[in-house]
Amino acid sequence: MKEFKKFYVWGMNAKFYMGIYFAALVFLSGLVTAISGGDSLKLIHLLQMLLLAMVVALAQVLLLEGKRTYNSKEMAWRSGLWVAGAAGATVICALAFGWMEGLGGWCPYLLGLFMTFGCCAMLIGLKFERDADTVHLERELETYKKSGGK
């Protein structure tokens, strides 16, 4: 049962991140399309964006949320690898699948740049979350010590 709980939480985290990345990809693609005079996104492109969001989220969970704690250098290396991979995959997919055909050759690179900023913002948010968890755990430990371990 313990392993199932771990897997369930892992899956929920991956799904949460996937939803964020999918919404961001669709929003930014839609915004660029609308600015460029387009009026819709193709269903096949939405499905491709969903798959990309799944890959980016799974990579994040596998690289950054392991069972062990990483030192600062290793975490920076893993974070950089994840951000570069996510941005690169976004540009490659946008170019390969023609997500922004006819909108100018710079649009896939702009989407990759926005993905880079989004991933960096996610890393900052995760750091803030870890810091808040640390403060919470320290308060709980202090309360436990004051109560005499009861």
mmCIF file with all atom_site columns, N, CA and C in Angstrom, residues 1-11:
data_model
loop_
_atom_site.group_PDB
_atom_site.id
_atom_site.type_symbol
_atom_site.label_atom_id
_atom_site.label_alt_id
_atom_site.label_comp_id
_atom_site.label_asym_id
_atom_site.label_entity_id
_atom_site.label_seq_id
_atom_site.pdbx_PDB_ins_code
_atom_site.Cartn_x
_atom_site.Cartn_y
_atom_site.Cartn_z
_atom_site.occupancy
_atom_site.B_iso_or_equiv
_atom_site.pdbx_formal_charge
_atom_site.auth_seq_id
_atom_site.auth_comp_id
_atom_site.auth_asym_id
_atom_site.auth_atom_id
_atom_site.pdbx_PDB_model_num
ATOM 1  N N  . MET A 1 1  ? 0.818  -1.196 0.000   1.00 0.00 ? 1  MET A N  1
ATOM 2  C CA . MET A 1 1  ? 0.000  0.000  0.000   1.00 0.00 ? 1  MET A CA 1
ATOM 3  C C  . MET A 1 1  ? 0.864  1.264  0.000   1.00 0.00 ? 1  MET A C  1
ATOM 4  N N  . LYS A 1 2  ? 2.009  1.193  0.687   1.00 0.00 ? 2  LYS A N  1
ATOM 5  C CA . LYS A 1 2  ? 2.904  2.343  0.759   1.00 0.00 ? 2  LYS A CA 1
ATOM 6  C C  . LYS A 1 2  ? 3.424  2.718  -0.629  1.00 0.00 ? 2  LYS A C  1
ATOM 7  N N  . GLU A 1 3  ? 3.797  1.716  -1.419  1.00 0.00 ? 3  GLU A N  1
ATOM 8  C CA . GLU A 1 3  ? 4.293  1.965  -2.772  1.00 0.00 ? 3  GLU A CA 1
ATOM 9  C C  . GLU A 1 3  ? 3.195  2.535  -3.660  1.00 0.00 ? 3  GLU A C  1
ATOM 10 N N  . PHE A 1 4  ? 1.967  2.057  -3.498  1.00 0.00 ? 4  PHE A N  1
ATOM 11 C CA . PHE A 1 4  ? 0.851  2.590  -4.271  1.00 0.00 ? 4  PHE A CA 1
ATOM 12 C C  . PHE A 1 4  ? 0.636  4.066  -3.960  1.00 0.00 ? 4  PHE A C  1
ATOM 13 N N  . LYS A 1 5  ? 0.723  4.431  -2.693  1.00 0.00 ? 5  LYS A N  1
ATOM 14 C CA . LYS A 1 5  ? 0.551  5.831  -2.303  1.00 0.00 ? 5  LYS A CA 1
ATOM 15 C C  . LYS A 1 5  ? 1.628  6.709  -2.938  1.00 0.00 ? 5  LYS A C  1
ATOM 16 N N  . LYS A 1 6  ? 2.869  6.239  -2.913  1.00 0.00 ? 6  LYS A N  1
ATOM 17 C CA . LYS A 1 6  ? 3.962  6.995  -3.529  1.00 0.00 ? 6  LYS A CA 1
ATOM 18 C C  . LYS A 1 6  ? 3.715  7.169  -5.019  1.00 0.00 ? 6  LYS A C  1
ATOM 19 N N  . PHE A 1 7  ? 3.321  6.084  -5.686  1.00 0.00 ? 7  PHE A N  1
ATOM 20 C CA . PHE A 1 7  ? 3.059  6.141  -7.118  1.00 0.00 ? 7  PHE A CA 1
ATOM 21 C C  . PHE A 1 7  ? 1.888  7.070  -7.416  1.00 0.00 ? 7  PHE A C  1
ATOM 22 N N  . TYR A 1 8  ? 0.867  7.028  -6.592  1.00 0.00 ? 8  TYR A N  1
ATOM 23 C CA . TYR A 1 8  ? -0.318 7.863  -6.781  1.00 0.00 ? 8  TYR A CA 1
ATOM 24 C C  . TYR A 1 8  ? 0.039  9.344  -6.668  1.00 0.00 ? 8  TYR A C  1
ATOM 25 N N  . VAL A 1 9  ? 0.812  9.695  -5.657  1.00 0.00 ? 9  VAL A N  1
ATOM 26 C CA . VAL A 1 9  ? 1.247  11.087 -5.471  1.00 0.00 ? 9  VAL A CA 1
ATOM 27 C C  . VAL A 1 9  ? 2.135  11.509 -6.632  1.00 0.00 ? 9  VAL A C  1
ATOM 28 N N  . TRP A 1 10 ? 3.038  10.630 -7.042  1.00 0.00 ? 10 TRP A N  1
ATOM 29 C CA . TRP A 1 10 ? 3.901  10.910 -8.189  1.00 0.00 ? 10 TRP A CA 1
ATOM 30 C C  . TRP A 1 10 ? 3.058  11.196 -9.428  1.00 0.00 ? 10 TRP A C  1
ATOM 31 N N  . GLY A 1 11 ? 2.071  10.371 -9.689  1.00 0.00 ? 11 GLY A N  1
ATOM 32 C CA . GLY A 1 11 ? 1.184  10.551 -10.838 1.00 0.00 ? 11 GLY A CA 1
ATOM 33 C C  . GLY A 1 11 ? 0.379  11.838 -10.764 1.00 0.00 ? 11 GLY A C  1
#
